[in-house]
XYZ file of C-alpha atoms in Angstrom:
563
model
C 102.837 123.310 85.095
C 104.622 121.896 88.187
C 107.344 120.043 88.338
C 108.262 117.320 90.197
C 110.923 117.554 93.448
C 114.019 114.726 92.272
C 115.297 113.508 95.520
C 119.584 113.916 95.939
C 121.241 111.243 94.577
C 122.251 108.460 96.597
C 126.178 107.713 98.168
C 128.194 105.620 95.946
C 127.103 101.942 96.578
C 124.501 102.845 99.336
C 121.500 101.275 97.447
C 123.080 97.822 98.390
C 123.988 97.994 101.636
C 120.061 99.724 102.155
C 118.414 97.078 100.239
C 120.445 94.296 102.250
C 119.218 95.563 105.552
C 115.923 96.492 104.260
C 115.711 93.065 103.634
C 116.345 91.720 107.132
C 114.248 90.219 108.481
C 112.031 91.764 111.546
C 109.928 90.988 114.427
C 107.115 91.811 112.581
C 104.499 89.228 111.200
C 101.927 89.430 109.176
C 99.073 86.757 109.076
C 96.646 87.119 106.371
C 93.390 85.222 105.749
C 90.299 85.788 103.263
C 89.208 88.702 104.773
C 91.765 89.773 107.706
C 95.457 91.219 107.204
C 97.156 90.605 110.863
C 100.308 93.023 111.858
C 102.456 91.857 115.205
C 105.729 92.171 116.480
C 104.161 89.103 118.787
C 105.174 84.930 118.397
C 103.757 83.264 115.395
C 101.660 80.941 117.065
C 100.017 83.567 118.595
C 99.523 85.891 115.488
C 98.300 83.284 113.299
C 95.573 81.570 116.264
C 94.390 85.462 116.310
C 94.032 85.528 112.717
C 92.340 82.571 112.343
C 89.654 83.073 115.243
C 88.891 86.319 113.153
C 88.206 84.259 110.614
C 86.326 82.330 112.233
C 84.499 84.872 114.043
C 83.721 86.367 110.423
C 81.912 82.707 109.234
C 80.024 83.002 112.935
C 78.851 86.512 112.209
C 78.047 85.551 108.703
C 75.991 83.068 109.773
C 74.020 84.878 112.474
C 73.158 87.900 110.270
C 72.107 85.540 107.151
C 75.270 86.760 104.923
C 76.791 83.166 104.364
C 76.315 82.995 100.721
C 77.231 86.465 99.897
C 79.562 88.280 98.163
C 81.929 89.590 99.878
C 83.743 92.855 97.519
C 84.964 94.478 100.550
C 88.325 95.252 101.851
C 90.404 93.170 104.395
C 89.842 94.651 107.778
C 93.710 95.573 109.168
C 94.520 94.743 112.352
C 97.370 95.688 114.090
C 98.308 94.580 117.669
C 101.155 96.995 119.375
C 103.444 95.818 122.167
C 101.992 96.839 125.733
C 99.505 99.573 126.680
C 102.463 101.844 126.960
C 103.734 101.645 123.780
C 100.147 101.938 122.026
C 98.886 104.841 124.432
C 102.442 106.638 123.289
C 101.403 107.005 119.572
C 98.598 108.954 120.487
C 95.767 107.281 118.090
C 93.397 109.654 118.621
C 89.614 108.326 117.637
C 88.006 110.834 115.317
C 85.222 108.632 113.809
C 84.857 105.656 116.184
C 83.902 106.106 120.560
C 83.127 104.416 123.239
C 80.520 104.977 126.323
C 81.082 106.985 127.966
C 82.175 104.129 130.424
C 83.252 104.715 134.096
C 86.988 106.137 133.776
C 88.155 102.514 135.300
C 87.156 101.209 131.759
C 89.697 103.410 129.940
C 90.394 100.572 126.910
C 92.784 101.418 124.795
C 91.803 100.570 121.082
C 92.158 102.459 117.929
C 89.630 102.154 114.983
C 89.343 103.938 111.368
C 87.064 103.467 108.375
C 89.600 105.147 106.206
C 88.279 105.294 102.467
C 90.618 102.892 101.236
C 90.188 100.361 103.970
C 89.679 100.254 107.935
C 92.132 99.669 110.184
C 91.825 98.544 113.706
C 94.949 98.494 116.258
C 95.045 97.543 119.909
C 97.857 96.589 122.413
C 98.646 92.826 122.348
C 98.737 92.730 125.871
C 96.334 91.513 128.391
C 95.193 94.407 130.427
C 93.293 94.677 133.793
C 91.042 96.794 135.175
C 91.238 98.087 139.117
C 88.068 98.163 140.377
C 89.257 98.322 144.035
C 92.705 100.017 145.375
C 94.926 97.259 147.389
C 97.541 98.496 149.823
C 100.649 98.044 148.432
C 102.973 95.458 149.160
C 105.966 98.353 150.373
C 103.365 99.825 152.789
C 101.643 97.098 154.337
C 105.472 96.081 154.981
C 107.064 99.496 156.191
C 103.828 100.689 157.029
C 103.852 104.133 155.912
C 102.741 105.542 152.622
C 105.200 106.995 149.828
C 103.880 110.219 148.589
C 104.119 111.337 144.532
C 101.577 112.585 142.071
C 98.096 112.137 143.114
C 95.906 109.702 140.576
C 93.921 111.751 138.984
C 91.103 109.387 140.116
C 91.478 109.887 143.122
C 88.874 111.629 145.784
C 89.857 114.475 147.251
C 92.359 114.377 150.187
C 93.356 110.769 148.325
C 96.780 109.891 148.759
C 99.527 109.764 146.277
C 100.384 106.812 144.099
C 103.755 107.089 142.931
C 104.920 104.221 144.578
C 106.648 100.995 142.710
C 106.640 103.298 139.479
C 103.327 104.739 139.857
C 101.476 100.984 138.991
C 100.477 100.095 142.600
C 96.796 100.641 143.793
C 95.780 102.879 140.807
C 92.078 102.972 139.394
C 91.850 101.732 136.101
C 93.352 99.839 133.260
C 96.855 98.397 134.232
C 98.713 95.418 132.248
C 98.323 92.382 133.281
C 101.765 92.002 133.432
C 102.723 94.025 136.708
C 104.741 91.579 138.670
C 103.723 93.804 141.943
C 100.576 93.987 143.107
C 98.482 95.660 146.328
C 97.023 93.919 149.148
C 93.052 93.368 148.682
C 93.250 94.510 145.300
C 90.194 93.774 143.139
C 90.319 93.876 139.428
C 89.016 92.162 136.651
C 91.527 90.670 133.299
C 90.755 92.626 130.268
C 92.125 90.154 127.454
C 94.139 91.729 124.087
C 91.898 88.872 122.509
C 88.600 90.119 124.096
C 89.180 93.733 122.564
C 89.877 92.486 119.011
C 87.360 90.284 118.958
C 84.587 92.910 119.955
C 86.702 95.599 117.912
C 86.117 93.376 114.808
C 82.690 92.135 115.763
C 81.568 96.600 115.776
C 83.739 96.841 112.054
C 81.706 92.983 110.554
C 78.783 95.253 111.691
C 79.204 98.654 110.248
C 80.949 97.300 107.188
C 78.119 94.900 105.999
C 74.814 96.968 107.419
C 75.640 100.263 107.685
C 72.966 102.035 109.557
C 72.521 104.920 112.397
C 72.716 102.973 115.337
C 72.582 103.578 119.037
C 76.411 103.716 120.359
C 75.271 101.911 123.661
C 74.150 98.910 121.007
C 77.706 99.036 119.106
C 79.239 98.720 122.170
C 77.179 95.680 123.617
C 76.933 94.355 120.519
C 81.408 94.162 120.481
C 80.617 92.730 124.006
C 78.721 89.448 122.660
C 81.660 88.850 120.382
C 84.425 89.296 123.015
C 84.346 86.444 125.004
C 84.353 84.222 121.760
C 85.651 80.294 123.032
C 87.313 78.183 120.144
C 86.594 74.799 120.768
C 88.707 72.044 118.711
C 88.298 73.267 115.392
C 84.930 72.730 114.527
C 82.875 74.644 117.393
C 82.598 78.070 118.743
C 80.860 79.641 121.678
C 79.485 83.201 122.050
C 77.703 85.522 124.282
C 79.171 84.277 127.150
C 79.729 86.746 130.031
C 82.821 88.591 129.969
C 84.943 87.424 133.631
C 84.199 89.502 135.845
C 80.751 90.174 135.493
C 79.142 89.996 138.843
C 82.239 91.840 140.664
C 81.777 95.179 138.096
C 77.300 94.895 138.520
C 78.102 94.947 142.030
C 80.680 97.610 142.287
C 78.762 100.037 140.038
C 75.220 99.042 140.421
C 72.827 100.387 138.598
C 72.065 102.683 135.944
C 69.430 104.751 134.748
C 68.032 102.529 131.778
C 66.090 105.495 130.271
C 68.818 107.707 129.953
C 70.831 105.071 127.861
C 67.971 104.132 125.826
C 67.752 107.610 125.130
C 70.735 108.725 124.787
C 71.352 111.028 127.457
C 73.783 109.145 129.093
C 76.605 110.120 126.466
C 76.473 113.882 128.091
C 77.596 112.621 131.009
C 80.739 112.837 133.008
C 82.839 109.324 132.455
C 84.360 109.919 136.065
C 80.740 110.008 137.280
C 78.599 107.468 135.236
C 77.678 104.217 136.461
C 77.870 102.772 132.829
C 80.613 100.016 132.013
C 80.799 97.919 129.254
C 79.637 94.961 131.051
C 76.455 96.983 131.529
C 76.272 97.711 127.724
C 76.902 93.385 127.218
C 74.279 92.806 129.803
C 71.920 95.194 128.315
C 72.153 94.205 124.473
C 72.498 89.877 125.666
C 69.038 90.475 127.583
C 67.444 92.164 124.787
C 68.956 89.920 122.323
C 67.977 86.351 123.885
C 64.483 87.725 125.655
C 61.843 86.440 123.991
C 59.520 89.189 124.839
C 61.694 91.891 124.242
C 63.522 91.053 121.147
C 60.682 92.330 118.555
C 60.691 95.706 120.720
C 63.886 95.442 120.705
C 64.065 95.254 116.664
C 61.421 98.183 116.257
C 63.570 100.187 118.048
C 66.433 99.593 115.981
C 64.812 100.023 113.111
C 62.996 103.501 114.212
C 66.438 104.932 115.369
C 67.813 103.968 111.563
C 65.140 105.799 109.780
C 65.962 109.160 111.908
C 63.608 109.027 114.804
C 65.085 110.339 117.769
C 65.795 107.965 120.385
C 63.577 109.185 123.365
C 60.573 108.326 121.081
C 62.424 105.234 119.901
C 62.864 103.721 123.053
C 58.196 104.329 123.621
C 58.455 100.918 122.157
C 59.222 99.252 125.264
C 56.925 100.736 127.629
C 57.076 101.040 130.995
C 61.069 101.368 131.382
C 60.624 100.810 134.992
C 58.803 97.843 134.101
C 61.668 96.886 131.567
C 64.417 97.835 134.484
C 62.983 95.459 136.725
C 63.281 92.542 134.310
C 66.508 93.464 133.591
C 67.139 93.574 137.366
C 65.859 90.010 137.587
C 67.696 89.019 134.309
C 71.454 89.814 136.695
C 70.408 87.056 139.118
C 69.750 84.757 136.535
C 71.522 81.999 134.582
C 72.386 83.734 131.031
C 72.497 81.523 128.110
C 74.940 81.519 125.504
C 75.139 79.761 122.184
C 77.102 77.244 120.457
C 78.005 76.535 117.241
C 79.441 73.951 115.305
C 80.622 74.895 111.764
C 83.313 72.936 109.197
C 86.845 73.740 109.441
C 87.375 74.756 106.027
C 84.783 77.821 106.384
C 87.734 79.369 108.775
C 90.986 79.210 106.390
C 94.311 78.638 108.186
C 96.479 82.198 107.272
C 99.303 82.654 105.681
C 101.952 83.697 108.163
C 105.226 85.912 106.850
C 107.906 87.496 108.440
C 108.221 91.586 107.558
C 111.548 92.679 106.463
C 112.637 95.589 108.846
C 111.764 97.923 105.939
C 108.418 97.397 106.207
C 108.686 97.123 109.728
C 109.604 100.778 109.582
C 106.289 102.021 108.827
C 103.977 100.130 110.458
C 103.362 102.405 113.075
C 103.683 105.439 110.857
C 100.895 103.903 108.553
C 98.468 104.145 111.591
C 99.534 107.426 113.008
C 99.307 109.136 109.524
C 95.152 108.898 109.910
C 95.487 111.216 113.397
C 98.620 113.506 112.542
C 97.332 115.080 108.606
C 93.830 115.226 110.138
C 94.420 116.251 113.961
C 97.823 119.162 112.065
C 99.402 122.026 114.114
C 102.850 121.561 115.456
C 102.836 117.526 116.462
C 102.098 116.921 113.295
C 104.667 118.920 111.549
C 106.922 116.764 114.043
C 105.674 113.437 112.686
C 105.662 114.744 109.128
C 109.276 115.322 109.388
C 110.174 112.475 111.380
C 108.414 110.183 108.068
C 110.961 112.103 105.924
C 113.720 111.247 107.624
C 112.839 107.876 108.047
C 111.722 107.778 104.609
C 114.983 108.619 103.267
C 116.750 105.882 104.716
C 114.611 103.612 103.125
C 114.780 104.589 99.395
C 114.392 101.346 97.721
C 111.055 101.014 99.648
C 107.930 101.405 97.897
C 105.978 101.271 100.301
C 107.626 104.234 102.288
C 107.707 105.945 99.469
C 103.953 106.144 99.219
C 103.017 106.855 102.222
C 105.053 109.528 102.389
C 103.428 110.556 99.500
C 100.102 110.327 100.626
C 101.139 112.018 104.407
C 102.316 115.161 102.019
C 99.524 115.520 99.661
C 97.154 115.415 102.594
C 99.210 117.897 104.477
C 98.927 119.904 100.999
C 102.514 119.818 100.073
C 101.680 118.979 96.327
C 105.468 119.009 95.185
C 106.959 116.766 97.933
C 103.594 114.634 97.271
C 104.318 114.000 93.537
C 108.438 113.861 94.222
C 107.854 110.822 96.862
C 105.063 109.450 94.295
C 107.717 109.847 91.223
C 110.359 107.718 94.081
C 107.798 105.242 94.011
C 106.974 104.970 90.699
C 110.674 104.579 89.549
C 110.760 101.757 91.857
C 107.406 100.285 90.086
C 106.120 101.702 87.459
C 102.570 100.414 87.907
C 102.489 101.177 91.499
C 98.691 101.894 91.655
C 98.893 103.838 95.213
C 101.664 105.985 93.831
C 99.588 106.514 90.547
C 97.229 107.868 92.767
C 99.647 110.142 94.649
C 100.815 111.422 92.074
C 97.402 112.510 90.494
C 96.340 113.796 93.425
C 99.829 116.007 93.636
C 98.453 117.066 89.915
C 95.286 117.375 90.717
C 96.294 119.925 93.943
C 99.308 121.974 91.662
C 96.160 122.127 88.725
C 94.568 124.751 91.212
C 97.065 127.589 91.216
C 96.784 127.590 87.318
C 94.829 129.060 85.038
C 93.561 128.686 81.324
C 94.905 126.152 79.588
C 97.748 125.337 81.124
C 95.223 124.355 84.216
C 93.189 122.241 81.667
C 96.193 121.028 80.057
C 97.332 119.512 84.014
C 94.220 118.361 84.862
C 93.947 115.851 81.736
C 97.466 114.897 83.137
C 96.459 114.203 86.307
C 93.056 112.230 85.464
C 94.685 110.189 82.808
C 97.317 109.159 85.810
C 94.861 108.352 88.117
C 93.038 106.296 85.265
C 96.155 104.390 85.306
C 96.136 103.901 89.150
C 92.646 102.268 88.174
C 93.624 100.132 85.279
C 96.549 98.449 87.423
C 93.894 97.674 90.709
C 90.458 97.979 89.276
C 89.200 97.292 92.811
C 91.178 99.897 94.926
C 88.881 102.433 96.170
C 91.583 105.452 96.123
C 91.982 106.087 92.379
C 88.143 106.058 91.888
C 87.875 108.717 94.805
C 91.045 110.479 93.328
C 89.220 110.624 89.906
C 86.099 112.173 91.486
C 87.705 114.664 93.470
C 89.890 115.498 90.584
C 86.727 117.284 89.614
C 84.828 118.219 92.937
C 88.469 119.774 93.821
C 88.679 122.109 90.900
C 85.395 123.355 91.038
C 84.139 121.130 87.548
C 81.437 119.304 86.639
C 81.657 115.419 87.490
C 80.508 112.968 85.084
C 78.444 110.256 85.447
C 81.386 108.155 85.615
C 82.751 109.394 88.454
C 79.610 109.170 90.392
C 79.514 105.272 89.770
C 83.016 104.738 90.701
C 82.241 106.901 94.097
C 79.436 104.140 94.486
C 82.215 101.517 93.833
C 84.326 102.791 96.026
C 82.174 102.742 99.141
C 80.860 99.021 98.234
C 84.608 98.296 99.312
C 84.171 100.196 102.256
C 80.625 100.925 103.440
C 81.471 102.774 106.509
C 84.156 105.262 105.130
C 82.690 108.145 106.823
C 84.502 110.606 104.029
C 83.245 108.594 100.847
C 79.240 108.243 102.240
C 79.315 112.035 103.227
C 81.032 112.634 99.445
C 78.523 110.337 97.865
C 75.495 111.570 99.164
C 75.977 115.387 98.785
C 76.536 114.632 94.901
C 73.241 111.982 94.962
C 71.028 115.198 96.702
C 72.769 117.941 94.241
C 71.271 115.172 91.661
C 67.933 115.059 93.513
C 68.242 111.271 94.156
C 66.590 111.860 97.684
C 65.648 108.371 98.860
C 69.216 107.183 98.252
C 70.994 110.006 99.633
C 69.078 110.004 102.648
C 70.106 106.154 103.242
C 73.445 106.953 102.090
C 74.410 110.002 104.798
C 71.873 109.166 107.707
C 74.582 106.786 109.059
C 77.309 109.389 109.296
C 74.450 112.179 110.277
C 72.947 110.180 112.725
C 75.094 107.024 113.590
C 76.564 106.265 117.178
C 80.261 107.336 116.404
C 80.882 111.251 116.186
C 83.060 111.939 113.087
C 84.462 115.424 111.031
C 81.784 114.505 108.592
C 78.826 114.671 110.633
C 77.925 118.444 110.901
C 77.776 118.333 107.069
C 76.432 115.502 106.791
C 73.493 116.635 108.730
C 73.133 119.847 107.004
C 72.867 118.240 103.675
C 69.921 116.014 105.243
C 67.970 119.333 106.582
C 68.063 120.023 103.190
C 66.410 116.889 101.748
C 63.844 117.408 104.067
C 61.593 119.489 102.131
C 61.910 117.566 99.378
């Protein structure tokens, strides 16, 4: 049986001065409403206005898609908005199950988004950002008149020159923040607000979370695009589908596109540095086939056809003519676009609850969203991180919440002793810590595999009646159902019914978890329950985000086709 790591005891008295400063407070807040947990290092007033337009912006969407009197049994969405673009773009979120575009390389946005099983997170910077759609001179040259060579942009045509100048933010192509005090001469860009990319961030997560389907990833992005320019007015009205700023300046810079080839899909082979495609184009495309009158029933069938598995160049038949449809859409640019307003009362959009983090938790905040890209992404960087979270662990040992995700970054790595050591840290902190209940099954469940006889059996009835206990203190956390069923699927045993239904469970508190759907429906078609694992997988087999579990999730569906 294995044995638990004991961490080294701590110096004489250190536990107080640790706790003291752990309990500091940070720059951190956290504004949490009914269905929206909001992380900043930003002011308070603007943390909790962001919260409570999500809110808002949930009861909108709620209303829209007919979900007002629902039940909601999901988990909160968790936001997270991270100092300026150079700060986020330095912790390396890398996307592995959500995309965008491919838009021009101008639109380079910087947003991070993860179904993770035991709830989606979303991070972005908290800085306005703007996008260079034209090179100025800059301000040194059209002064001194000469031009400062350095690194070429990587933009750049060929024979460009360099762009090193004023720190290498003057005349470059692309995403800049909005707050470089410098700009060129001439310059022509377009404001890309922090607000604007949450909103449409959150707007993509309302819809994949409450009707999970294979859809289109030109329609996630337009459909984001509707939600982005959300206006608050007072606090009883709301405005949407208003055109992002900058509209005309970005249809005339890049023109047009080839409407088939998005329709069909073809357009996401192709070169971001040499598509036409922006994400105004995807607002303008999804706002004209969400308000035409004509087009709106095509507009559904072709939804609809693309979510039963159809491919998409026989999907799109349903509109016809797509010259025909190009030329409306043509017309539809000139035209005044309509938006809608909406008037709603104020106690359908709760005010959060606004705290301060202490700097313990403050800590990890970062490390929490990094941990989805370093265990999965591994090699060398992540052995980095992993012992960079140790360290940083260590100095926080009256931390719980360290303490388990530490634990969790360790049993994912596949370090089953260090897993169930930092789970048995937690656990003496709280004893009915149900994340660290997990862990620490997990860790069980993992060391249960090198065994043999009954001393395997004998660890394996340990580690389920653990995670049983991780269930019995949150009886709606998705992770100790999962851990339960894997505790089987793992080892190579048969599952029980009972674990099936708690997989089911689990992904009703997160629908799009890529991992749980593909998990779910391989055990519903080794059951031969076709019709629902078809539904189940076709949005990870066929869906507009790429993800790990896509190749197998497709396989599994070849296989339910003969049946």
């Amino acid at each position: 049986m294995a044995t638990a790591q004991t961490a080294p005891p701590p110096p004489p008295n250190s536990d107080i001065v640790v706790q003291g400063q752990r309990a500091r407070p940070s720059d951190w807040r956290e504004a949490e409403t009914q269905h929206v947990i909001l992380l900043s290092d930003g002011r308070e007033k603007e943390v909790a206005q962001i919260a409570h337009n999500l809110e808002r912006l949930y009861f909108l969407l709620s209303v829209l898609l007919n979900r007002v009197s629902r039940t909601d049994d999901t988990i909160k969405l968790r936001v997270t908005l991270i100092g300026d673009a150079t700060e986020f773009q330095a912790m390396d979120l890398r996307n592995l199950r959500w995309q965008q575009g491919p838009f021009n390389s101008a639109f380079d946005i910087r947003r991070y988004y993860d179904p993770r099983p035991d709830g989606a997170v979303l991070a972005t910077t908290r800085i306005d950002q703007r996008v260079v759609l034209q090179r100025g001179v800059a301000v040194a040259d059209a002064l001194q008149g000469v031009q400062i060579g350095g690194r070429s942009d990587p933009g750049s045509p060929p024979g460009a020159a360099g762009s090193a100048i004023l720190g290498g933010q003057a005349g470059l192509f692309g995403l800049q923040s909005s707050a470089d005090l410098i700009r060129p001469i001439n310059e022509e860009s377009i404001p890309l607000t922090a607000e604007g990319m949450i909103y449409a961030g959150f707007a993509q997560h309302y819809l994949t979370t409450f009707f999970p389907a294979a859809y289109p990833r030109w329609y996630l992005d337009g459909f984001g695009q509707l939600f982005s320019t959300l206006v608050v007015r007072g606090e009883t009205a709301m405005e949407y589908g208003r055109a992002p700023a900058g509209t005309n300046a970005v249809l005339h810079k890049f023109g047009n596109f080839r409407l088939a080839d998005v329709l069909n899909g073809n357009y996401l082979t192709q070169s971001p540095d040499k598509t036409r495609w922006t994400p105004i184009h995807a607002w303008m495309l999804t706002h004209f086939l969400f308000f035409s009158p004509t087009r709106s029933g095509q507009f559904r069938s072709y939804l609809q056809a693309i979510a039963s598995g159809t491919p998409a160049s026989d999907a799109a038949a349903v509109f016809g003519d797509p010259d025909i449809l190009a030329k409306e859409l043509r017309a539809y640019f000139f035209a005044k676009k309509p938006f809608e307003r909406m008037t709603y009362p104020a106690e359908r959009a709760e005010v959060p609850i606004v705290r301060r983090l202490s700097l313990g938790e403050a800590a990890f905040v970062k490390g929490r969203l990094e941990l989805g890209s370093r265990v999965e992404v591994g090699g060398s960087q992540a052995a980095v991180w992993l012992r960079r979270l140790r360290d940083q662990a260590a100095k926080y040992p009256s931390d719980e919440g360290a303490q388990v995700l530490l634990a969790e970054a360790e049993c994912r790595s596949g370090h089953a002793p260090e897993c169930q050591a930092a789970a048995d840290r937690a656990l003496a902190l709280s004893q009915t810590s149900s994340p660290a209940l997990t862990w620490r099954g997990v860790a069980m469940t993992k060391a249960a595999t090198a065994l043999k006889g009954d001393a395997r059996t004998a660890l394996l009835r340990q580690a389920r009646a653990t995670i049983t206990r991780a269930n019995r203190a949150d009886t709606e956390a998705p992770a100790p159902l999962i851990a339960y069923y894997h505790s089987f699927t793992d080892v190579g045993d048969p599952v029980p019914a009972i674990a099936v239904d708690g997989l089911t469970k689990a992904l009703t508190a997160v629908p799009n978890a890529t991992t749980t759907r593909l998990a779910l429906g391989t055990e519903l078609a080794s059951r031969n329950v076709v019709p629902v694992a078809r539904g189940t997988l076709m949005p990870v087999a066929r869906g507009g985000y790429d993800s790990p579990e896509r190749a197998k999730a497709q396989a599994v569906l070849e296989g339910l086709s003969n049946r």
